[in-house]
Amino acid sequence: MLNYSLKRLASAIPTLLLLITVAFFLIRIAPGGPFDAEKALPEDIKANLEAKYQLDQPLIIQYVRYLWQIVQLDLGPSFHYRDWTVNELIAQGAPVSFTLGALALVLAFTLGTALGAWAALKQNSVADYSTMSVAMIGISIPNFVVAPLLVLVFAVTLGWLPAGGWSYSFSHLLLPTIALALPMVAYIARITRGSMIEVLHSGFIRTARAKGLPEREVIVQHALKPALLPVISYMGPAAAGILTGSVVIERIFTIPGIGSHFVQGALNRDYTLVMGVVIFYGVLIIVMNFLVDLLYAWLDPRIRYD
Amino acid sequence: MALLEVRDLVVAFDTPEGEVHAVNGLSFDLEPGQTLGVVGESGSGKTQTAMAMMGLLAENGRASGSVRFRGQELLGMSTQELSRIRGSSISMIFQDPISSLNPYMTIGDQLIEVLTHHRNLKRKAARQRAEEMLHQVQISDPAQRMRQFPHELSGGMCQRVMIAMGLLCQPDILIADEPTTALDVTVQSQINLLMDELSEQSSTAIMLITHDLGVIAGLCNQVLVMYAGELMEFADIDPLFSSPAHPYTEGLLKSVPRLDQIDSGILSAIPGNPPDLLSLPVGCPFRARCSYAFDQCSAHPSLRETEPDRWTRCHLDTLPKPTENKAD
């Protein structure tokens, strides 16, 4: 297992390098630059600024220089927020985004698996069909539609919750968490239902019943774990979905997380900030997938990565 | 009163094509210590009979008639009541041992939960009893096996584990549904030998479901021959093998390869296929494939006791003696 882990971590390096390279050159292709504003700066000042941030050098030199910076875990200064480094900006936004993302993942996992398992146990009943229809709608509606709807109903019309803003409190967290988790709840419910139905028809469940175990024990002891395995393997992509979702959700609810930096950074051509967030997201997804694989191996004794 | 009394058992399944009758009015008894072989082709209703007895029919299946265990009606019993009998008084082992064991649990945990559930044993005592049982089914190094997962064991080992699991609570009845079909021949004979020894050692009645008459010959006292969900012949093992009364039994016996008749060259097979269970023919279900079929076979034959403890469902034995020469 240790061997496998080291190998996996080593293979993450080329992935990251590729990610950095593509992102670096892509953002440079975008028209405009970090110091372009509505009112153009005098040529001299612009030249000075570009010299200060070494933007006047050949692109390839900048690239190599940037890579060397990354190796030292330095994401460079922000071009837009002049007094901040990208490291500082990410350190500031990360706890906020983490809180929101983790809550959404937990909500999606618990609610999704519970609904899916329930639908599977009541297979072909009204409860099953209605849950799955709602889930289908949940998957189809993007969260940039769900979020304003939630705001409209619970903040504007009913006035129960604030429409936006941020604090580590239930009232500020509830709507963004739901908006972020909803499509995933639906998706996980569908995965769970499918795998649970399949597991319930398998030979070892028949054996568990033939043993005389009560139905509750058959489900909890024998069916739940294998039924959840597909959900576990979906948690890697789900984390990525949460990240992209959070970019939108943080904007809508004006939450000071990394997601808003990403959007703002791209609009401002804040090269280093965008790169920083991309790398941060990349590392996060790689780590998440790695953890999911380890968890999977731990849950399924037939899989041992050696 | 017999240990198990099955009367007029009917098992039907609702399918999109219509109602499928897997078992059609089956009756038989099982006595303590008896080893009953149930034989027939695929789709003759052997497995569904056992499933109905255990209350394990698929959701679209229904059983009617009566299955009484120690005088207690099993059909229609709640799952909760049934779960007290399953695994404790009546156990069942299945055809494919590897997929019948939970791949995510150790062998030990799967054995122990039977005892903690039915016998209220503490884990430690249950573990000890489970290890003894594994030893009894001739598994080497039981303590080690208890910690292993099913995929680390061979098919034969897994079936031994299943047998051990079935016998943990010293049940009155062990139903073995084709226990050796998925195993290779040398392992088959080991498992059969084991079942034979276990049945001699205990008073557990065994109901052995198989399509292999060779296995039946080695293990059973009585044989129940099923065709299209009906009992065709019921007899003690020796008379059945020496003089089969039903043409179907005769066909089955002829299609078993025999060492003492090796020169005959081609193995005979019963022509045709079992009838469509969606629309059973009127009259004798075996008529279309029977080389002795005559006018009377268009009427459904009833089950008759031709000799003591010997039952047949065939019009042939109502005829005067000339049919005797059918056995060559």
XYZ file of C-alpha atoms in Angstrom:
634
model
C 0.000 0.000 0.000
C 2.839 2.437 0.860
C 4.524 1.536 -2.382
C 1.365 2.268 -4.281
C 0.842 5.566 -2.499
C 4.341 6.766 -3.354
C 3.881 5.753 -6.964
C 0.579 7.568 -7.174
C 2.060 10.714 -5.669
C 4.993 10.586 -8.075
C 2.651 10.236 -11.040
C 0.863 13.392 -9.882
C 3.923 15.495 -10.769
C 3.688 15.200 -14.589
C -0.086 15.778 -14.325
C 0.497 18.986 -12.424
C 3.250 20.088 -14.801
C 0.933 19.615 -17.748
C -1.815 21.535 -15.963
C 0.512 24.429 -15.150
C 1.879 24.567 -18.686
C -1.496 24.556 -20.401
C -2.974 27.096 -17.981
C 0.076 29.355 -18.223
C -0.013 29.652 -21.984
C -3.809 29.727 -22.265
C -4.218 32.753 -20.067
C -1.450 34.529 -21.973
C -3.330 33.941 -25.228
C -6.320 35.856 -23.853
C -6.335 39.390 -25.196
C -5.491 42.268 -22.874
C -3.102 42.335 -19.928
C -3.116 42.914 -16.196
C -2.469 46.626 -16.483
C -4.997 47.448 -19.184
C -7.756 49.642 -17.858
C -10.488 51.752 -19.416
C -8.143 54.671 -19.327
C -4.877 53.539 -20.857
C -1.777 54.030 -18.723
C 1.024 56.202 -20.111
C 3.473 54.051 -22.057
C 6.362 54.694 -19.661
C 4.450 53.685 -16.575
C 3.124 50.568 -18.241
C 6.642 49.637 -19.336
C 7.898 50.161 -15.813
C 5.146 48.024 -14.329
C 5.784 45.251 -16.825
C 9.475 45.430 -16.054
C 8.766 45.194 -12.343
C 6.691 42.033 -12.809
C 9.115 40.773 -15.458
C 6.391 40.705 -18.094
C 8.766 42.315 -20.586
C 10.869 39.203 -20.891
C 10.321 36.452 -23.489
C 7.367 34.214 -22.586
C 9.491 31.096 -22.303
C 11.802 32.764 -19.783
C 8.757 33.844 -17.775
C 7.474 30.266 -17.891
C 10.708 28.757 -16.609
C 10.986 31.434 -13.961
C 7.390 30.719 -12.875
C 8.065 26.992 -12.636
C 11.068 27.661 -10.433
C 8.859 29.816 -8.212
C 6.280 27.037 -7.941
C 8.926 24.558 -6.864
C 9.634 26.937 -3.990
C 5.877 26.937 -3.236
C 5.686 30.627 -4.100
C 2.735 31.581 -6.305
C 4.020 35.088 -6.826
C 2.484 38.523 -6.246
C -1.015 39.347 -7.389
C -1.001 41.779 -10.296
C -4.290 43.313 -9.306
C -4.325 43.292 -5.525
C -0.971 45.035 -5.380
C -0.276 44.565 -1.665
C -1.089 40.868 -1.644
C 0.719 37.762 -2.726
C -1.312 34.964 -4.307
C -0.342 32.721 -1.395
C -1.944 35.186 0.995
C -5.100 35.535 -1.079
C -5.547 31.754 -1.287
C -4.783 31.304 2.399
C -7.475 33.840 3.132
C -10.128 32.388 0.829
C -9.376 28.689 1.313
C -10.993 28.191 4.752
C -14.187 29.792 3.490
C -14.314 27.667 0.341
C -13.312 24.560 2.287
C -16.114 25.044 4.780
C -18.667 25.506 2.048
C -17.328 22.670 -0.102
C -16.989 20.188 2.756
C -20.505 20.926 4.004
C -21.898 20.503 0.503
C -20.044 17.196 0.045
C -21.245 15.856 3.383
C -24.801 16.932 2.656
C -24.683 15.457 -0.846
C -23.272 12.158 0.420
C -25.596 11.636 3.375
C -28.791 12.874 1.781
C -27.999 11.322 -1.603
C -27.203 7.861 -0.258
C -30.144 7.917 2.146
C -32.610 8.870 -0.592
C -31.098 6.409 -3.051
C -31.153 3.523 -0.599
C -34.716 4.346 0.398
C -35.837 4.407 -3.225
C -34.088 1.077 -3.851
C -35.767 -0.586 -0.871
C -39.151 0.683 -2.081
C -38.328 -0.215 -5.662
C -41.077 0.534 -8.209
C -43.282 2.197 -5.611
C -44.657 5.723 -5.732
C -41.926 6.753 -3.288
C -39.278 5.351 -5.617
C -40.622 6.989 -8.745
C -41.220 10.374 -7.147
C -37.746 10.446 -5.553
C -36.111 9.527 -8.820
C -38.152 12.043 -10.831
C -37.166 14.811 -8.448
C -33.576 13.588 -8.685
C -33.736 13.772 -12.460
C -34.910 17.373 -12.230
C -32.150 18.059 -9.696
C -29.517 16.782 -12.101
C -30.926 18.754 -15.013
C -31.162 22.182 -13.357
C -27.740 23.875 -13.109
C -26.889 25.492 -9.789
C -26.753 28.986 -11.222
C -30.502 28.564 -11.656
C -31.085 26.842 -8.339
C -29.185 29.464 -6.346
C -31.155 32.555 -7.492
C -34.395 30.579 -7.056
C -33.452 29.731 -3.472
C -32.581 33.370 -2.851
C -35.856 34.484 -4.371
C -37.950 32.149 -2.234
C -36.140 32.036 1.112
C -34.439 35.431 1.198
C -36.570 37.815 -0.843
C -40.109 36.443 -0.521
C -40.059 34.681 2.840
C -37.229 36.731 4.327
C -36.019 33.821 6.468
C -32.388 33.877 5.425
C -29.933 36.461 4.144
C -29.565 36.664 0.354
C -25.804 36.696 0.526
C -22.760 37.616 2.550
C -20.588 35.502 4.713
C -20.064 34.403 8.291
C -19.517 30.998 9.829
C -23.164 30.805 10.820
C -26.032 28.549 9.927
C -28.046 31.295 8.270
C -25.240 32.322 5.925
C -24.165 28.767 5.145
C -27.529 27.122 4.537
C -28.564 28.435 1.129
C -25.151 28.263 -0.585
C -24.582 24.768 0.784
C -27.939 23.565 -0.514
C -27.449 25.241 -3.892
C -24.016 23.682 -4.215
C -25.062 20.215 -3.032
C -28.412 19.833 -4.767
C -27.346 18.551 -8.184
C -24.961 16.181 -6.451
C -27.591 14.912 -4.011
C -29.663 13.984 -7.022
C -26.795 12.316 -8.818
C -25.639 10.339 -5.779
C -29.222 9.253 -5.064
C -29.438 7.767 -8.536
C -26.096 5.977 -8.249
C -26.998 4.594 -4.830
C -30.399 3.378 -5.975
C -28.919 1.542 -8.939
C -26.131 -0.139 -7.048
C -28.337 -0.976 -4.075
C -30.857 -2.730 -6.315
C -28.054 -4.665 -7.956
C -26.539 -5.673 -4.619
C -29.915 -6.737 -3.213
C -30.199 -9.257 -6.039
C -26.760 -10.747 -5.465
C -26.031 -14.206 -4.145
C -24.557 -13.157 -0.832
C -27.677 -11.184 0.078
C -29.726 -14.331 -0.576
C -27.308 -16.160 1.716
C -27.668 -13.493 4.401
C -31.452 -13.913 4.263
C -31.160 -17.704 4.237
C -29.048 -17.404 7.376
C -32.053 -15.901 9.108
C -30.665 -12.415 9.613
C -33.389 -9.805 10.102
C -33.927 -7.655 7.004
C -32.494 -4.582 8.718
C -29.263 -6.428 9.446
C -29.150 -7.817 5.917
C -29.216 -4.252 4.595
C -26.900 -2.633 7.136
C -24.344 -5.414 7.525
C -24.304 -6.895 4.046
C -25.803 -4.590 1.418
C -24.815 -1.074 2.426
C -21.063 -1.265 2.000
C -21.011 -2.760 -1.522
C -23.873 -0.471 -2.534
C -21.872 2.574 -1.457
C -18.711 1.669 -3.346
C -19.812 3.310 -6.629
C -20.716 6.414 -4.640
C -17.258 6.458 -3.050
C -15.593 6.321 -6.438
C -17.811 9.182 -7.561
C -16.552 11.349 -4.697
C -13.391 12.268 -6.642
C -15.282 13.772 -9.582
C -17.814 15.135 -7.101
C -15.108 17.161 -5.401
C -14.192 18.620 -8.785
C -17.868 19.405 -9.370
C -18.022 21.165 -6.009
C -15.038 23.309 -6.987
C -16.489 24.447 -10.304
C -19.861 24.855 -8.644
C -18.377 26.984 -5.902
C -16.991 29.439 -8.472
C -20.567 30.247 -9.445
C -22.157 29.926 -6.023
C -19.583 32.130 -4.308
C -20.256 34.866 -6.846
C -24.025 34.645 -6.429
C -23.926 34.700 -2.625
C -20.953 37.125 -2.491
C -18.858 34.727 -0.483
C -15.181 35.669 -0.148
C -13.789 32.270 -1.128
C -11.266 31.201 -3.721
C -13.941 30.815 -6.360
C -14.595 34.543 -6.521
C -10.843 35.177 -6.798
C -10.800 32.840 -9.764
C -13.496 34.735 -11.641
C -12.202 38.146 -10.657
C -8.648 37.108 -11.452
C -9.626 35.967 -14.931
C -11.516 39.192 -15.636
C -8.599 41.329 -14.406
C -6.033 39.252 -16.333
C -4.409 38.740 -12.946
C -2.159 36.035 -14.368
C -0.561 34.881 -11.136
C -3.846 34.761 -9.218
C -5.580 32.690 -11.889
C -2.576 30.383 -12.104
C -2.460 30.089 -8.341
C -6.098 29.094 -8.094
C -5.778 26.650 -10.991
C -2.800 24.955 -9.351
C -4.527 24.917 -5.995
C -7.652 23.320 -7.518
C -5.493 20.863 -9.443
C -3.671 19.718 -6.332
C -6.953 19.448 -4.478
C -8.537 17.213 -7.132
C -5.452 15.014 -7.369
C -5.371 14.606 -3.591
C -9.108 13.934 -3.459
C -8.900 11.224 -6.137
C -5.958 9.689 -4.353
C -7.857 9.561 -1.065
C -10.877 8.052 -2.795
C -8.704 5.297 -4.272
C -7.193 4.542 -0.877
C -10.630 4.481 0.719
C -11.865 2.185 -2.018
C -9.040 -0.267 -1.453
C -9.691 -0.186 2.253
C -13.395 -0.925 1.755
C -13.020 -3.616 -0.893
C -10.646 -6.359 0.227
C -10.388 -7.678 -3.323
C -8.568 -4.531 -4.414
C -5.042 -4.222 -3.132
C -2.737 -2.010 -5.094
C 0.435 -4.047 -4.947
C -46.220 -36.156 11.695
C -43.311 -35.729 9.344
C -40.571 -33.197 10.017
C -41.545 -31.326 6.881
C -44.813 -31.730 5.029
C -45.194 -30.128 1.631
C -48.733 -30.276 0.251
C -49.970 -29.067 -3.132
C -47.215 -26.511 -3.397
C -47.722 -24.120 -6.299
C -45.125 -21.512 -7.159
C -46.016 -18.941 -9.799
C -44.196 -15.885 -11.104
C -45.735 -12.804 -12.671
C -43.736 -11.917 -15.742
C -44.355 -9.453 -18.560
C -45.192 -12.446 -20.779
C -47.712 -13.830 -18.340
C -47.860 -16.109 -15.339
C -45.108 -18.721 -15.162
C -45.876 -21.845 -13.157
C -42.611 -23.141 -11.788
C -44.093 -25.658 -9.355
C -47.506 -27.239 -9.890
C -49.021 -28.988 -6.919
C -46.014 -30.707 -5.408
C -46.428 -32.840 -2.277
C -43.818 -34.732 -0.298
C -42.607 -35.411 3.245
C -39.191 -35.183 4.783
C -38.368 -37.281 7.855
C -35.585 -36.650 10.379
C -32.260 -37.989 9.134
C -33.592 -38.658 5.662
C -31.554 -37.710 2.630
C -33.897 -36.880 -0.189
C -32.628 -36.304 -3.686
C -34.615 -33.958 -5.899
C -33.750 -34.447 -9.534
C -34.901 -32.982 -12.813
C -33.759 -30.856 -15.724
C -33.197 -27.099 -15.516
C -36.510 -25.362 -15.055
C -38.263 -28.364 -13.522
C -38.973 -26.391 -10.353
C -36.416 -27.976 -8.006
C -34.810 -24.761 -6.866
C -38.066 -22.813 -6.671
C -39.504 -25.518 -4.412
C -36.623 -24.938 -2.009
C -36.873 -21.160 -2.335
C -40.576 -21.279 -1.529
C -39.861 -23.409 1.538
C -37.309 -20.840 2.719
C -39.487 -17.844 1.851
C -36.787 -16.641 -0.524
C -38.802 -16.348 -3.738
C -38.102 -13.349 -5.961
C -40.465 -10.373 -5.526
C -42.639 -11.427 -8.445
C -43.051 -14.971 -7.098
C -45.988 -16.354 -5.104
C -46.293 -19.661 -3.310
C -49.544 -21.335 -2.361
C -50.462 -24.678 -0.884
C -48.865 -25.705 2.373
C -45.363 -26.192 3.749
C -45.451 -27.358 7.355
C -42.308 -27.602 9.422
C -42.937 -29.444 12.709
C -46.601 -28.695 12.164
C -45.970 -24.976 11.706
C -47.090 -23.412 8.437
C -44.172 -21.656 6.718
C -46.013 -20.151 3.752
C -47.345 -16.733 4.591
C -45.239 -16.503 7.714
C -43.837 -13.023 8.356
C -40.197 -12.418 7.463
C -39.523 -11.838 11.129
C -40.895 -15.233 12.179
C -39.204 -16.909 9.220
C -35.840 -15.457 10.166
C -35.977 -17.443 13.413
C -36.244 -20.671 11.429
C -33.925 -19.878 8.554
C -30.317 -20.654 9.278
C -31.281 -22.196 12.585
C -33.749 -25.042 11.926
C -33.608 -25.028 8.137
C -30.409 -24.061 6.350
C -29.714 -23.745 2.691
C -26.547 -23.805 0.627
C -26.378 -22.640 -2.946
C -24.972 -23.528 -6.300
C -22.212 -20.945 -6.631
C -20.280 -20.871 -3.362
C -18.021 -17.930 -4.201
C -20.792 -15.473 -5.021
C -22.863 -16.803 -2.127
C -20.357 -15.461 0.362
C -20.084 -11.750 1.038
C -16.844 -10.571 -0.596
C -16.546 -7.648 1.817
C -16.614 -9.655 5.036
C -14.164 -12.138 6.472
C -15.175 -15.788 6.592
C -15.115 -15.551 10.367
C -17.539 -12.626 10.570
C -19.948 -14.368 8.229
C -19.954 -17.494 10.351
C -20.027 -15.707 13.687
C -23.084 -13.600 12.895
C -25.168 -16.764 12.479
C -24.358 -17.818 16.029
C -24.639 -14.400 17.624
C -28.021 -14.024 15.969
C -29.571 -17.463 16.516
C -27.795 -18.692 19.621
C -27.099 -15.409 21.405
C -23.472 -16.425 21.783
C -20.817 -13.893 22.700
C -18.359 -13.241 19.879
C -15.595 -15.211 21.562
C -17.697 -18.319 22.076
C -19.129 -17.973 18.591
C -15.644 -17.715 17.118
C -14.621 -20.901 18.879
C -17.700 -22.766 17.693
C -17.179 -21.495 14.135
C -13.582 -22.715 14.144
C -14.728 -26.141 15.347
C -17.254 -26.254 12.543
C -14.625 -25.344 9.946
C -12.482 -28.123 11.335
C -15.414 -30.490 11.008
C -15.847 -29.694 7.320
C -12.148 -30.481 6.948
C -10.796 -27.011 6.403
C -7.164 -26.779 7.360
C -5.983 -24.085 9.737
C -9.452 -22.746 10.663
C -8.127 -19.832 12.732
C -6.289 -18.514 9.707
C -9.249 -19.048 7.352
C -11.513 -17.120 9.700
C -9.457 -14.004 9.000
C -9.511 -14.464 5.233
C -11.919 -13.120 2.659
C -13.853 -15.369 0.237
C -11.706 -14.388 -2.749
C -8.678 -15.806 -0.986
C -10.274 -19.258 -0.882
C -10.918 -21.754 -3.666
C -14.431 -22.642 -4.813
C -14.337 -25.957 -2.977
C -13.191 -24.250 0.214
C -15.963 -21.687 -0.100
C -18.518 -24.479 -0.434
C -17.102 -26.120 2.689
C -17.503 -22.788 4.446
C -21.115 -22.617 3.203
C -21.754 -26.137 4.496
C -20.175 -25.230 7.834
C -22.363 -22.124 7.939
C -25.447 -24.208 7.221
C -24.649 -26.676 9.981
C -23.563 -24.197 12.681
C -26.875 -24.335 14.511
C -27.364 -28.072 13.973
C -30.431 -27.581 11.786
C -33.182 -30.170 11.309
C -33.032 -29.721 7.560
C -30.207 -28.793 5.226
C -31.247 -27.883 1.707
C -28.367 -28.182 -0.731
C -29.154 -26.645 -4.105
C -26.739 -28.104 -6.639
C -23.858 -27.748 -4.183
C -21.243 -29.157 -6.529
C -22.358 -27.905 -9.947
C -19.970 -24.947 -10.000
C -16.986 -26.985 -8.818
C -14.548 -29.121 -10.763
C -14.944 -32.880 -10.611
C -12.295 -33.802 -8.055
C -13.595 -31.127 -5.703
C -17.148 -32.313 -6.414
C -16.384 -35.760 -5.118
C -14.698 -34.350 -2.011
C -17.738 -32.221 -1.220
C -20.089 -35.154 -1.846
C -18.001 -37.331 0.433
C -18.127 -34.641 3.087
C -21.915 -34.339 2.809
C -22.205 -38.093 3.058
C -20.102 -38.216 6.222
C -21.963 -35.309 7.783
C -25.353 -36.853 7.065
C -24.271 -40.087 8.720
C -22.921 -38.280 11.766
C -25.946 -36.090 12.425
C -29.700 -36.400 12.386
C -30.003 -33.495 9.977
C -32.308 -34.299 7.088
C -30.797 -33.354 3.761
C -32.695 -32.276 0.704
C -30.245 -32.487 -2.148
C -31.237 -30.729 -5.329
C -29.288 -31.796 -8.374
C -29.540 -32.817 -11.983
C -26.781 -35.347 -11.444
C -28.179 -38.810 -10.758
C -24.674 -40.009 -9.951
C -24.572 -37.693 -6.929
C -28.009 -38.895 -5.846
C -26.925 -42.528 -6.078
C -24.019 -41.850 -3.730
C -25.851 -39.800 -1.136
C -29.592 -40.273 -0.961
C -32.131 -42.715 0.476
C -35.071 -41.496 -1.574
C -35.432 -39.740 -4.865
C -38.040 -37.320 -6.050
C -38.095 -36.831 -9.811
C -39.556 -33.539 -10.981
C -40.668 -32.466 -14.421
C -42.384 -29.193 -15.371
C -43.024 -28.422 -11.732
C -44.664 -31.757 -10.980
C -43.625 -34.870 -9.141
C -43.162 -37.616 -11.730
C -41.779 -40.374 -9.596
C -40.918 -40.915 -5.968
C -39.059 -44.034 -4.862
C -36.302 -45.465 -2.723
C -32.930 -45.191 -4.321
C -32.372 -48.860 -5.274
C -35.682 -49.639 -6.966
C -35.546 -46.348 -8.796
C -32.167 -47.108 -10.294
C -32.877 -50.775 -11.032
C -36.368 -50.354 -12.486
C -37.467 -46.793 -13.171
C -41.244 -46.658 -13.428
C -41.617 -43.365 -15.235
C -40.333 -42.926 -18.815
C -38.787 -39.605 -17.778
C -36.768 -41.249 -15.010
C -35.722 -43.887 -17.457
C -34.569 -41.200 -19.879
C -32.609 -39.440 -17.147
C -30.914 -42.682 -16.142
C -30.005 -43.481 -19.727
C -28.372 -40.110 -20.149
C -25.901 -40.745 -17.323
C -22.575 -42.032 -18.675
C -21.759 -45.404 -17.119
C -18.418 -47.121 -16.865
C -19.962 -50.588 -17.291
C -21.641 -49.641 -20.555
C -18.823 -47.848 -22.192
C -19.050 -49.782 -25.443
C -22.474 -48.408 -26.308
C -20.682 -45.457 -27.881
C -23.174 -42.608 -27.984
C -24.727 -41.295 -24.792
C -28.468 -41.198 -25.169
C -30.368 -37.982 -24.500
C -34.034 -37.252 -24.008
C -35.241 -35.671 -27.274
C -36.837 -32.240 -27.269
C -37.028 -29.614 -24.545
C -39.036 -29.202 -21.347
C -42.420 -27.540 -21.988
C -42.940 -23.794 -21.887
C -43.972 -22.982 -18.330
C -46.005 -20.041 -19.623
C -48.445 -22.370 -21.343
C -48.261 -25.913 -20.049
C -49.720 -28.517 -22.381
C -52.949 -30.275 -21.451
C -52.439 -33.842 -20.381
C -49.113 -35.328 -19.400
C -46.424 -32.616 -19.608
C -43.850 -35.179 -20.752
C -46.030 -36.535 -23.552
C -44.290 -34.683 -26.406
C -40.910 -36.188 -25.524
C -42.058 -39.613 -24.396
C -41.420 -42.579 -26.687
C -44.234 -44.533 -24.995
C -46.896 -41.852 -25.408
C -50.332 -43.150 -26.386
C -53.932 -41.869 -26.580
C -54.528 -41.779 -22.866
C -51.620 -39.360 -22.335
C -53.753 -36.464 -23.531
C -55.428 -36.682 -20.130
C -53.421 -35.468 -17.172
C -52.149 -38.520 -15.257
C -52.631 -38.615 -11.509
C -50.060 -39.680 -8.966
C -50.471 -43.340 -7.997
C -48.799 -45.464 -5.371
C -47.782 -48.496 -7.398
C -45.856 -50.209 -4.644
C -45.448 -49.254 -0.955
C -43.537 -45.956 -0.827
C -43.340 -45.800 -4.553
C -45.299 -43.216 -6.485
C -45.562 -42.585 -10.216
C -47.443 -40.160 -12.391
C -47.857 -42.081 -15.641
C -50.673 -43.786 -17.543
C -48.400 -46.664 -18.472
C -48.769 -48.429 -15.158
C -52.541 -48.543 -15.571
C -52.038 -50.747 -18.606
C -51.721 -54.482 -18.354
C -48.245 -55.919 -18.229
C -46.863 -55.657 -21.824
C -45.159 -52.377 -20.904
C -42.809 -54.413 -18.709
C -40.515 -55.069 -21.652
C -39.800 -51.352 -21.971
C -36.823 -51.748 -19.640
C -34.205 -53.306 -21.878
